[in-house]
C-alpha positions as a Markdown table, in Angstrom:
| # | Residue | x | y | z |
|---|---|---|---|---|
| 1 | Met | 0.0 | 0.0 | 0.0 |
| 2 | Glu | 1.3 | 3.4 | -0.9 |
| 3 | Arg | 1.6 | 6.0 | 1.8 |
| 4 | Phe | 2.1 | 9.7 | 1.5 |
| 5 | Glu | 3.0 | 12.6 | 3.7 |
| 6 | Tyr | 1.9 | 16.2 | 3.1 |
| 7 | Ala | 3.3 | 19.7 | 3.5 |
| 8 | Thr | 2.2 | 23.2 | 2.8 |
| 9 | Leu | 3.8 | 26.3 | 1.3 |
| 10 | Glu | 2.4 | 29.7 | 1.9 |
| 11 | Trp | 3.5 | 33.0 | 0.1 |
| 12 | Leu | 2.3 | 36.4 | 1.1 |
| 13 | Trp | 3.9 | 38.4 | -1.7 |
| 14 | Asp | 3.0 | 41.9 | -0.6 |
| 15 | Val | 4.9 | 41.5 | 2.7 |
| 16 | Gly | 7.5 | 39.2 | 1.3 |
| 17 | Ala | 6.8 | 36.2 | 3.6 |
| 18 | Leu | 7.4 | 32.6 | 2.5 |
| 19 | Arg | 6.9 | 29.6 | 4.8 |
| 20 | Ala | 6.9 | 25.8 | 4.3 |
| 21 | Asp | 5.3 | 23.6 | 7.0 |
| 22 | Leu | 6.7 | 20.1 | 6.8 |
| 23 | Pro | 6.0 | 16.8 | 8.7 |
| 24 | Gly | 7.2 | 16.6 | 12.2 |
| 25 | Gly | 6.5 | 20.3 | 12.9 |
| 26 | Arg | 9.5 | 21.5 | 10.9 |
| 27 | Thr | 9.3 | 24.8 | 9.1 |
| 28 | Glu | 11.4 | 26.6 | 6.5 |
| 29 | Gly | 11.0 | 30.0 | 5.2 |
| 30 | Gly | 12.3 | 33.5 | 4.8 |
| 31 | Lys | 12.0 | 36.5 | 2.6 |
| 32 | Gly | 9.5 | 35.6 | -0.1 |
| 33 | Glu | 10.4 | 37.3 | -3.3 |
| 34 | Tyr | 10.0 | 35.5 | -6.7 |
| 35 | Pro | 13.5 | 33.9 | -6.8 |
| 36 | Ala | 13.0 | 32.6 | -3.2 |
| 37 | Val | 9.7 | 31.0 | -4.2 |
| 38 | Val | 11.3 | 29.2 | -7.2 |
| 39 | Ala | 14.3 | 28.2 | -5.0 |
| 40 | Met | 11.9 | 26.8 | -2.3 |
| 41 | Leu | 9.8 | 24.8 | -4.8 |
| 42 | Ser | 12.9 | 23.5 | -6.4 |
| 43 | Lys | 14.4 | 22.4 | -3.1 |
| 44 | Leu | 11.2 | 20.7 | -2.1 |
| 45 | Gly | 11.0 | 19.0 | -5.5 |
| 46 | Ser | 14.5 | 17.7 | -5.1 |
| 47 | Asp | 13.4 | 16.2 | -1.8 |
| 48 | Gly | 10.6 | 14.3 | -3.5 |
| 49 | Trp | 7.7 | 16.7 | -2.9 |
| 50 | Glu | 5.3 | 17.6 | -5.7 |
| 51 | Val | 2.6 | 20.2 | -5.7 |
| 52 | Val | -0.9 | 18.8 | -5.7 |
| 53 | Thr | -3.1 | 21.9 | -5.2 |
| 54 | Cys | -2.8 | 25.7 | -5.1 |
| 55 | Ala | -5.2 | 28.2 | -3.7 |
| 56 | Thr | -5.0 | 32.0 | -4.1 |
| 57 | Ser | -6.7 | 35.1 | -2.8 |
| 58 | Ala | -5.7 | 38.7 | -2.8 |
| 59 | Asn | -2.0 | 38.7 | -1.7 |
| 60 | Trp | -1.7 | 35.0 | -0.9 |
| 61 | Leu | -0.8 | 31.7 | -2.6 |
| 62 | Phe | -1.1 | 28.4 | -0.7 |
| 63 | Trp | 0.3 | 25.1 | -2.1 |
| 64 | Thr | -0.3 | 21.6 | -0.8 |
| 65 | Leu | 2.5 | 19.2 | -1.6 |
| 66 | Lys | 2.9 | 15.4 | -1.1 |
| 67 | Arg | 5.5 | 12.7 | -1.4 |
| 68 | Arg | 5.7 | 9.0 | -1.0 |
| 69 | Thr | 6.9 | 7.7 | 2.4 |
| 70 | Leu | 9.1 | 4.7 | 2.9 |
| 71 | Arg | 7.0 | 3.2 | 5.6 |
């Protein structure tokens, strides 16, 4: 049986905030300008994460990501 774990990535572009919430309570983030968003998505992708949804409203983008677990 395949098992997955999930993470979220949030970008508030007008205040320049970028934050990823990962399993186990880990967070990553920093200044959220366009290059930082690309770098974060690329880093997460290299760790096996893939975007499965994106929501947006006003100044905000919110992605849900998933990856297969080894359990």
